[in-house]
Short mmCIF file of C-alpha atoms in Angstrom, two decimals:
data_model
loop_
_atom_site.label_atom_id
_atom_site.label_comp_id
_atom_site.label_asym_id
_atom_site.label_seq_id
_atom_site.Cartn_x
_atom_site.Cartn_y
_atom_site.Cartn_z
CA MET A 9 165.06 25.71 -70.75
CA ALA A 10 168.74 25.83 -69.70
CA ALA A 11 170.26 22.68 -68.64
CA GLY A 12 171.18 22.73 -65.08
CA ASN A 13 172.79 19.35 -65.06
CA GLU A 14 172.93 16.36 -67.37
CA ILE A 15 170.05 14.56 -65.85
CA THR A 16 167.74 17.47 -66.35
CA ALA A 17 168.65 17.73 -69.95
CA ILE A 18 168.21 14.06 -70.66
CA TYR A 19 164.87 13.93 -68.98
CA TYR A 20 163.88 17.11 -71.07
CA ILE A 21 164.90 15.55 -74.29
CA GLN A 22 163.16 12.25 -73.34
CA HIS A 23 160.05 14.07 -72.34
CA HIS A 24 159.86 15.99 -75.61
CA LEU A 25 160.38 12.90 -77.73
CA GLN A 26 157.64 10.72 -75.85
CA ASN A 27 154.22 10.54 -77.43
CA LEU A 28 150.99 10.67 -75.47
CA THR A 29 150.27 7.05 -75.51
CA PHE A 30 146.85 5.52 -74.55
CA GLY A 31 146.91 1.65 -74.33
CA ARG A 32 146.48 -1.53 -72.46
CA HIS A 33 149.16 -1.99 -69.81
CA PRO A 34 149.73 -5.84 -68.94
CA GLU A 35 149.30 -5.03 -65.26
CA LEU A 36 147.42 -1.69 -65.13
CA GLY A 37 144.80 -2.09 -67.83
CA TRP A 38 143.74 0.56 -70.16
CA LYS A 39 145.20 3.97 -69.33
CA PHE A 40 147.49 6.84 -70.56
CA ALA A 41 151.01 6.02 -70.09
CA SER A 42 152.71 8.03 -67.40
CA THR A 43 156.19 7.12 -68.25
CA SER A 44 158.16 6.08 -71.22
CA THR A 45 158.64 2.57 -69.71
CA GLU A 46 155.04 2.12 -69.17
CA ALA A 47 154.38 3.13 -72.93
CA GLN A 48 157.07 0.59 -73.95
CA GLU A 49 155.33 -2.07 -71.72
CA MET A 50 152.04 -1.61 -73.50
CA GLY A 51 153.38 -2.97 -76.76
CA PHE A 52 151.37 -3.10 -79.86
CA MET A 53 147.95 -2.52 -78.10
CA ALA A 54 148.53 1.17 -77.64
CA ILE A 55 147.85 4.30 -79.66
CA HIS A 56 149.66 7.75 -79.84
CA VAL A 57 146.79 10.01 -79.11
CA ASP A 58 148.78 13.20 -79.78
CA THR A 59 150.00 11.80 -83.25
CA MET A 60 146.50 10.61 -84.17
CA GLY A 61 144.99 13.74 -83.00
CA TRP A 62 147.34 16.15 -84.76
CA SER A 63 147.60 14.29 -88.04
CA ILE A 64 143.90 14.02 -88.22
CA ALA A 65 143.54 17.74 -87.46
CA MET A 66 146.03 18.50 -90.24
CA GLY A 67 144.08 16.19 -92.63
CA VAL A 68 140.83 17.75 -91.90
CA LEU A 69 142.29 21.23 -91.98
CA PHE A 70 143.60 20.45 -95.61
CA LEU A 71 140.42 18.76 -96.74
CA TRP A 72 138.25 21.65 -95.22
CA LEU A 73 140.33 24.37 -96.93
CA PHE A 74 140.39 22.71 -100.38
CA ARG A 75 136.74 21.83 -100.09
CA LYS A 76 135.98 25.52 -99.30
CA ALA A 77 138.05 26.55 -102.10
CA GLY A 78 136.29 23.87 -104.40
CA GLN A 79 132.81 25.17 -103.39
CA MET A 80 133.77 28.77 -104.06
CA ALA A 81 135.62 27.82 -107.10
CA THR A 82 134.52 30.04 -110.03
CA THR A 83 135.71 30.12 -113.66
CA GLY A 84 136.19 33.81 -113.35
CA VAL A 85 138.81 35.75 -111.60
CA PRO A 86 140.06 33.61 -108.59
CA GLY A 87 140.20 35.05 -105.05
CA GLY A 88 143.12 34.65 -102.60
CA LEU A 89 142.35 31.20 -101.17
CA GLN A 90 141.33 29.87 -104.39
CA ASN A 91 144.55 31.18 -106.04
CA ALA A 92 146.69 29.33 -103.49
CA VAL A 93 144.67 26.15 -103.71
CA GLU A 94 144.87 26.16 -107.51
CA MET A 95 148.46 26.73 -107.52
CA VAL A 96 148.95 23.57 -105.35
CA ILE A 97 146.49 21.70 -107.44
CA GLU A 98 148.28 22.79 -110.74
CA PHE A 99 151.56 21.84 -109.27
CA ILE A 100 150.35 18.47 -108.29
CA GLU A 101 148.78 17.98 -111.73
CA ASN A 102 152.04 18.70 -113.46
CA LEU A 103 153.98 16.70 -111.13
CA THR A 104 151.57 13.79 -111.86
CA ARG A 105 151.59 14.39 -115.66
CA SER A 106 155.28 14.29 -115.86
CA THR A 107 155.84 11.40 -113.49
CA PHE A 108 152.94 9.17 -113.93
CA HIS A 109 152.63 7.53 -117.47
CA GLY A 110 149.47 5.54 -117.05
CA LYS A 111 145.78 6.75 -117.20
CA ASN A 112 144.40 6.95 -113.84
CA PRO A 113 142.35 9.95 -112.75
CA HIS A 114 142.73 8.99 -108.99
CA ILE A 115 146.55 9.43 -108.88
CA ALA A 116 146.55 13.15 -108.76
CA PRO A 117 144.25 13.43 -105.75
CA ILE A 118 146.03 10.69 -104.02
CA ALA A 119 149.38 12.72 -104.59
CA LEU A 120 147.65 16.03 -103.59
CA THR A 121 146.34 14.21 -100.24
CA LEU A 122 149.85 13.06 -99.47
CA PHE A 123 151.56 16.14 -100.32
CA MET A 124 149.32 18.65 -98.48
CA TRP A 125 148.93 16.33 -95.45
CA ILE A 126 152.53 15.62 -95.08
CA LEU A 127 153.25 19.37 -95.64
CA LEU A 128 151.00 20.48 -92.93
CA MET A 129 152.20 17.89 -90.38
CA ASN A 130 155.75 18.76 -91.23
CA THR A 131 154.90 22.44 -90.81
CA LEU A 132 153.95 21.91 -87.09
CA LYS A 133 157.68 21.61 -86.58
CA ILE A 134 158.22 25.18 -87.15
CA LEU A 135 156.24 26.06 -83.98
CA PRO A 136 158.52 26.51 -80.99
CA VAL A 137 159.30 23.05 -79.32
CA ASP A 138 158.22 24.05 -75.80
CA TYR A 139 154.83 25.73 -76.57
CA PHE A 140 152.57 22.77 -76.65
CA PRO A 141 154.23 20.38 -74.30
CA GLU A 142 154.11 23.36 -71.80
CA LEU A 143 150.53 24.19 -72.57
CA PHE A 144 149.30 20.64 -72.27
CA GLY A 145 151.42 20.10 -69.20
CA ARG A 146 149.42 22.99 -67.58
CA LEU A 147 146.35 21.25 -68.53
CA GLY A 148 147.45 18.07 -67.06
CA VAL A 149 148.52 16.28 -69.88
CA GLU A 150 151.84 14.75 -69.37
CA TYR A 151 153.25 14.30 -72.95
CA MET A 152 152.60 16.11 -76.15
CA LYS A 153 154.58 15.58 -79.26
CA ILE A 154 152.80 17.71 -81.83
CA VAL A 155 154.68 16.81 -85.14
CA PRO A 156 153.12 13.57 -86.33
CA THR A 157 155.86 12.92 -88.98
CA THR A 158 158.48 12.60 -86.09
CA ASP A 159 156.58 9.50 -85.22
CA VAL A 160 157.53 6.44 -87.19
CA ASN A 161 154.17 4.97 -86.83
CA ALA A 162 152.62 7.88 -88.68
CA THR A 163 155.11 7.82 -91.55
CA LEU A 164 155.03 4.14 -91.75
CA GLY A 165 151.18 4.21 -91.70
CA MET A 166 151.10 6.37 -94.73
CA ALA A 167 153.63 4.30 -96.51
CA LEU A 168 151.52 1.29 -95.57
CA GLY A 169 148.59 3.12 -97.35
CA VAL A 170 150.81 3.66 -100.32
CA PHE A 171 151.90 0.09 -100.20
CA CYS A 172 148.37 -1.09 -100.29
CA LEU A 173 147.57 1.17 -103.28
CA ILE A 174 150.82 -0.27 -105.09
CA VAL A 175 149.55 -3.80 -104.50
CA TYR A 176 145.91 -2.94 -105.42
CA TYR A 177 146.74 -1.15 -108.71
CA SER A 178 149.34 -4.02 -109.67
CA CYS A 179 146.60 -6.47 -109.23
CA LYS A 180 144.06 -4.30 -110.89
CA VAL A 181 146.08 -3.38 -114.01
CA LYS A 182 147.96 -6.68 -114.56
CA GLY A 183 145.54 -9.06 -112.83
CA VAL A 184 146.56 -11.15 -109.83
CA GLY A 185 148.21 -13.76 -112.19
CA GLY A 186 150.02 -11.08 -114.09
CA PHE A 187 151.26 -9.58 -110.86
CA ALA A 188 152.39 -12.84 -109.49
CA LYS A 189 154.11 -13.51 -112.87
CA GLU A 190 155.95 -10.31 -112.63
CA LEU A 191 157.05 -11.03 -109.17
CA SER A 192 158.35 -14.56 -110.04
CA LEU A 193 159.66 -14.14 -113.59
CA THR A 194 161.64 -10.93 -113.38
CA PRO A 195 164.55 -10.13 -113.73
CA PHE A 196 165.39 -13.74 -114.77
CA ASN A 197 162.82 -15.18 -117.05
CA HIS A 198 163.54 -18.90 -116.19
CA TRP A 199 161.24 -21.28 -114.01
CA LEU A 200 164.57 -22.52 -112.07
CA LEU A 201 165.14 -18.99 -110.97
CA ILE A 202 161.58 -18.39 -109.63
CA PRO A 203 162.52 -18.67 -105.92
CA PHE A 204 165.48 -16.28 -106.52
CA ASN A 205 163.30 -13.82 -108.39
CA LEU A 206 160.45 -14.04 -105.80
CA VAL A 207 163.03 -13.11 -102.92
CA LEU A 208 164.54 -10.24 -105.05
CA GLU A 209 161.06 -8.88 -106.09
CA ILE A 210 159.42 -9.17 -102.75
CA VAL A 211 162.31 -7.49 -101.03
CA GLY A 212 162.08 -4.73 -103.59
CA LEU A 213 158.46 -4.44 -103.13
CA ILE A 214 158.52 -4.15 -99.34
CA VAL A 215 161.66 -1.84 -99.42
CA LYS A 216 159.52 0.78 -101.27
CA PRO A 217 157.11 1.76 -98.36
CA ILE A 218 159.85 1.16 -95.67
CA SER A 219 162.11 3.55 -97.40
CA LEU A 220 159.31 6.00 -97.85
CA ALA A 221 158.54 5.96 -94.25
CA LEU A 222 162.09 5.92 -92.83
CA ARG A 223 163.25 8.73 -94.97
CA LEU A 224 160.48 11.13 -93.89
CA PHE A 225 160.64 10.01 -90.39
CA GLY A 226 164.49 10.16 -90.30
CA ASN A 227 164.50 13.66 -91.50
CA MET A 228 161.77 15.09 -89.30
CA PHE A 229 162.93 13.26 -86.15
CA ALA A 230 166.53 14.42 -86.55
CA GLY A 231 165.35 17.96 -87.12
CA GLU A 232 163.24 17.85 -84.14
CA VAL A 233 166.00 16.50 -81.96
CA ILE A 234 168.16 19.43 -83.04
CA PHE A 235 165.39 21.70 -82.13
CA ILE A 236 165.22 20.33 -78.73
CA LEU A 237 168.83 20.46 -78.24
CA ILE A 238 168.96 24.07 -79.36
CA ALA A 239 166.20 24.72 -76.76
CA LEU A 240 168.34 23.47 -74.19
CA LEU A 241 170.73 26.48 -74.70
CA PRO A 242 170.45 29.47 -72.39
CA PHE A 243 167.40 31.52 -73.43
CA TRP A 244 169.31 34.46 -74.81
CA ALA A 245 171.29 32.34 -77.24
CA ILE A 246 168.51 30.16 -78.65
CA TRP A 247 167.57 32.40 -81.46
CA VAL A 248 171.18 32.40 -82.92
CA LEU A 249 170.87 28.75 -83.86
CA ASP A 250 167.10 28.24 -83.80
CA VAL A 251 166.22 30.95 -86.49
CA PRO A 252 168.65 29.61 -89.18
CA TRP A 253 167.53 25.98 -88.27
CA ALA A 254 163.89 26.91 -88.64
CA ILE A 255 164.47 28.82 -91.85
CA PHE A 256 166.44 25.64 -93.19
CA HIS A 257 163.60 23.57 -92.14
CA ILE A 258 161.09 25.49 -94.18
CA LEU A 259 163.04 23.95 -97.11
CA VAL A 260 163.25 20.48 -95.48
CA VAL A 261 159.51 20.50 -94.47
CA SER A 262 158.39 21.20 -98.12
CA LEU A 263 161.21 19.08 -99.84
CA GLN A 264 160.27 16.04 -97.68
CA ALA A 265 156.62 16.41 -98.49
CA PHE A 266 157.73 16.68 -102.21
CA ILE A 267 159.87 13.68 -102.12
CA PHE A 268 157.35 11.41 -100.40
CA THR A 269 154.73 12.44 -102.90
CA THR A 270 156.83 12.13 -106.06
CA LEU A 271 158.34 8.69 -104.91
CA SER A 272 154.75 7.60 -104.32
CA ILE A 273 153.63 8.53 -107.76
CA VAL A 274 156.81 6.88 -109.27
CA TYR A 275 155.92 3.69 -107.43
CA LEU A 276 152.33 3.63 -108.38
CA SER A 277 153.41 4.45 -112.00
CA ALA A 278 155.57 1.48 -111.92
CA ALA A 279 152.54 -0.58 -110.68
CA HIS A 280 150.64 0.49 -113.79
CA GLU A 281 153.42 -0.62 -116.08
CA HIS A 282 153.33 -3.93 -118.04
CA HIS A 283 156.78 -5.73 -118.35
CA MET B 30 160.25 4.17 -80.80
CA ASN B 31 157.50 1.53 -80.44
CA ILE B 32 155.40 0.44 -83.38
CA ASN B 33 151.89 0.38 -82.20
CA MET B 34 148.14 0.64 -83.25
CA THR B 35 148.95 4.34 -84.35
CA LEU B 36 150.24 2.64 -87.54
CA ILE B 37 146.82 1.26 -88.35
CA GLY B 38 145.14 4.38 -87.18
CA GLN B 39 147.29 6.29 -89.61
CA THR B 40 146.66 4.16 -92.48
CA ILE B 41 142.94 4.31 -91.93
CA ALA B 42 143.19 7.98 -91.68
CA PHE B 43 144.97 8.13 -94.84
CA ALA B 44 142.50 5.88 -96.65
CA ILE B 45 139.67 8.03 -95.59
CA PHE B 46 141.38 11.31 -96.57
CA VAL B 47 142.34 10.00 -99.94
CA TRP B 48 138.75 8.82 -100.50
CA PHE B 49 137.36 12.13 -99.42
CA CYS B 50 139.87 13.99 -101.71
CA ILE B 51 139.08 11.87 -104.56
CA LYS B 52 135.37 12.19 -104.15
CA TYR B 53 134.79 15.86 -102.88
CA VAL B 54 137.94 17.89 -103.13
CA TRP B 55 139.67 17.31 -106.30
CA PRO B 56 136.64 17.24 -108.89
CA PRO B 57 135.21 20.66 -108.34
CA ILE B 58 138.62 22.57 -108.23
CA SER B 59 139.88 20.61 -111.22
CA SER B 60 136.89 21.18 -113.23
CA ALA B 61 136.96 24.87 -112.44
CA LEU B 62 140.67 25.13 -113.47
CA HIS B 63 140.06 23.20 -116.66
CA GLU B 64 136.91 25.32 -117.43
CA ARG B 65 138.86 28.40 -116.83
CA GLN B 66 141.70 27.21 -118.96
CA LYS B 67 139.11 26.72 -121.72
CA LYS B 68 137.46 30.04 -121.21
CA ILE B 69 140.83 31.79 -121.40
CA ALA B 70 141.78 29.75 -124.46
CA ASP B 71 138.53 30.76 -126.03
CA GLY B 72 139.06 34.33 -125.10
CA LEU B 73 142.48 34.45 -126.53
CA ASP B 74 140.89 32.73 -129.61
CA ALA B 75 138.19 35.42 -129.97
CA ALA B 76 140.64 38.21 -129.46
CA SER B 77 142.90 36.97 -132.18
CA ARG B 78 139.89 36.58 -134.39
CA ALA B 79 138.64 39.95 -133.56
CA SER B 80 141.92 41.49 -134.36
CA ARG B 81 141.85 39.62 -137.77
CA ASP B 82 138.45 40.85 -138.31
CA LEU B 83 139.48 44.46 -137.47
CA GLU B 84 142.35 44.21 -140.07
CA LEU B 85 140.03 42.88 -142.65
CA ALA B 86 137.53 45.78 -141.77
CA GLN B 87 140.28 48.38 -142.01
CA GLU B 88 141.44 46.91 -145.18
CA GLN B 89 137.84 47.03 -146.48
CA ALA B 90 137.34 50.55 -145.24
CA ALA B 91 140.56 51.78 -147.06
CA GLN B 92 139.49 50.06 -150.29
CA THR B 93 135.97 51.54 -150.02
CA LEU B 94 137.63 54.98 -149.43
CA ARG B 95 139.85 54.46 -152.38
CA GLU B 96 137.11 53.55 -154.58
CA SER B 97 134.92 56.25 -153.59
CA LYS B 98 137.80 58.77 -153.98
CA GLU B 99 138.33 57.37 -157.43
CA GLN B 100 134.55 57.72 -158.11
CA ALA B 101 134.51 61.16 -156.87
CA SER B 102 137.22 62.40 -159.08
CA GLN B 103 135.63 60.57 -162.03
CA ILE B 104 132.29 62.24 -161.37
CA LEU B 105 134.23 65.58 -160.99
CA GLU B 106 135.93 65.00 -164.25
CA GLN B 107 132.71 64.24 -166.01
CA ALA B 108 131.03 67.27 -164.59
CA HIS B 109 133.95 69.39 -165.65
CA LYS B 110 133.72 67.83 -169.08
CA ARG B 111 129.97 68.31 -169.18
CA SER B 112 130.18 71.90 -168.07
CA THR B 113 132.85 72.61 -170.71
CA GLN B 114 130.56 71.07 -173.22
CA MET B 115 127.48 72.91 -172.03
CA ILE B 116 129.51 76.17 -172.19
CA GLU B 117 130.55 75.20 -175.71
CA GLU B 118 126.97 74.41 -176.65
CA ALA B 119 125.67 77.63 -175.29
CA ARG B 120 128.44 79.58 -176.89
CA GLU B 121 127.65 77.91 -180.18
CA GLN B 122 123.85 78.49 -179.64
CA ALA B 123 124.52 82.05 -178.82
CA ARG B 124 126.60 82.64 -181.94
CA ALA B 125 124.01 80.90 -184.00
CA GLU B 126 121.22 82.91 -182.51
CA GLY B 127 123.29 86.08 -183.03
CA GLU B 128 123.87 85.22 -186.57
CA ARG B 129 120.21 84.53 -187.10
CA LEU B 130 119.35 87.83 -185.49
CA VAL B 131 121.78 89.69 -187.59
CA ALA B 132 120.71 88.01 -190.76
CA GLY B 133 117.17 88.89 -189.81
CA ALA B 134 117.96 92.38 -189.16
CA ARG B 135 120.02 92.61 -192.35
CA ALA B 136 117.04 91.19 -194.37
CA GLU B 137 114.73 93.59 -192.77
CA ILE B 138 117.03 96.48 -193.56
CA ASP B 139 117.23 95.25 -197.16
CA GLN B 140 113.52 95.04 -197.36
CA GLU B 141 113.17 98.48 -195.72
CA ILE B 142 115.67 99.94 -198.25
CA ASN B 143 113.90 98.33 -201.02
CA ARG B 144 110.55 99.53 -199.91
CA ALA B 145 112.04 103.03 -199.38
CA LYS B 146 113.58 102.76 -202.85
CA GLU B 147 110.21 101.74 -204.28
CA GLU B 148 108.46 104.56 -202.59
CA LEU B 149 110.98 106.99 -203.58
CA ARG B 150 110.62 105.67 -207.20
CA ALA B 151 107.09 106.24 -207.07
CA GLN B 152 107.31 109.54 -205.57
CA VAL B 153 110.10 110.59 -207.97
CA ALA B 154 107.93 109.79 -210.86
CA THR B 155 105.22 111.92 -209.45
CA LEU B 156 107.73 114.66 -208.45
CA ALA B 157 109.25 114.63 -211.75
CA ILE B 158 105.83 114.98 -213.49
CA VAL B 159 104.85 117.81 -211.20
CA GLY B 160 108.14 119.46 -211.73
CA ALA B 161 107.95 119.07 -215.39
CA GLU B 162 104.32 120.45 -215.32
CA ARG B 163 105.56 123.39 -213.48
CA VAL B 164 108.41 123.87 -215.77
CA LEU B 165 106.30 123.53 -218.78
CA GLU B 166 103.40 125.26 -217.23
CA ALA B 167 101.29 123.28 -219.40
CA SER B 168 99.44 120.27 -219.21
CA VAL B 169 101.25 117.20 -220.29
CA ASP B 170 99.43 114.25 -221.45
CA GLU B 171 99.98 112.29 -218.34
CA LYS B 172 99.13 108.97 -220.08
CA ALA B 173 101.63 109.58 -222.84
CA HIS B 174 104.49 110.43 -220.70
CA ARG B 175 103.73 107.99 -217.88
CA LYS B 176 105.50 105.11 -219.46
CA LEU B 177 108.47 107.16 -220.07
CA LEU B 178 108.80 108.49 -216.65
CA ASP B 179 108.27 105.04 -215.14
CA LYS B 180 111.19 103.80 -217.19
CA LEU B 181 113.20 106.74 -215.81
CA ALA B 182 112.13 106.06 -212.30
CA ALA B 183 113.07 102.34 -212.69
CA GLU B 184 116.54 103.38 -213.73
CA LEU B 185 117.06 105.16 -210.38
#
């Protein structure tokens, strides 16, 4: 879409960055938000249908593919799908073995879920930015942002899941008392410094999921904005910038998925360690 | 960017996906992988064992070959020796037989000669007597001269 004037451009960008929101409007009741302002007014009691839909679709796609490969898995010569799946599994297994120092058979599947899910969600970004908003617009759906990881809710949601796992494993391995002791008596092992330690440790604990979420969200959102800006160029000039940026994003997509996964394993590993 | 229920929804989705992955996705693939790993390791092991066996068998075969060659040459040598011995024996036997034959023949000849001489002697006596009778034209007392003539014949 060529920018006729500034208003159109701003509208175009805002439109592409707005999620399809379903929620309870203070005055209008339960409905799909028809404008950004309406979505904002809905507050917390709203849900991004596109984010949820696409992310669940990607998660199901991942589980379905891997489940299928698992059912067909033979110990003989593997086929194409099984080969690819096994490559990922082996990669995750190695990553877990080198990063995670405890003994917990659930860490590798958790890492696999994170990695494949984020990778698939990020990959949606390679699709041209106009296709799905246009398609759904024709079908009468006003907003459609298909990349879930450009929605801070999605990344923060996953990070919250990881945070719960960190707390759960910390309590499981060290006991609730042990975990509380770790929070209050490190880094300074003196009862007078307990409040100071608590502040330090709790901030450190909470920063983990927030940094995870914001890193992924920031990278993906910035990339998306650039794609949208490139799409504002005249149609014959788009590919000049779009192609290199998309190729570069193949790297970013997998790298961000990898970083999220690795850091999650590192955090979970730390949760398993006794001090 | 507004934080809303999507956050909770995503966390729940994440939890379900993780649960599903732990329960149904990871175990079959992982076990298949490890089983294959074990199978390949076993295969490699078997291959190395087989090559070791092959080496051993080759060595054994070479050893057997060497031994049998040695044995064959031994047998050959023995046979050679035996044949030489047999030839020698046969030759010895043949010579002995020949000598025996020659000796027999010689003895027979001697005997024959002796007999002939005996006969001749007997005849000579008779002949001499007949001759003498003819010469003398008279009867000679055979009994008187017989002894004399026999003596003469014995001197022959």
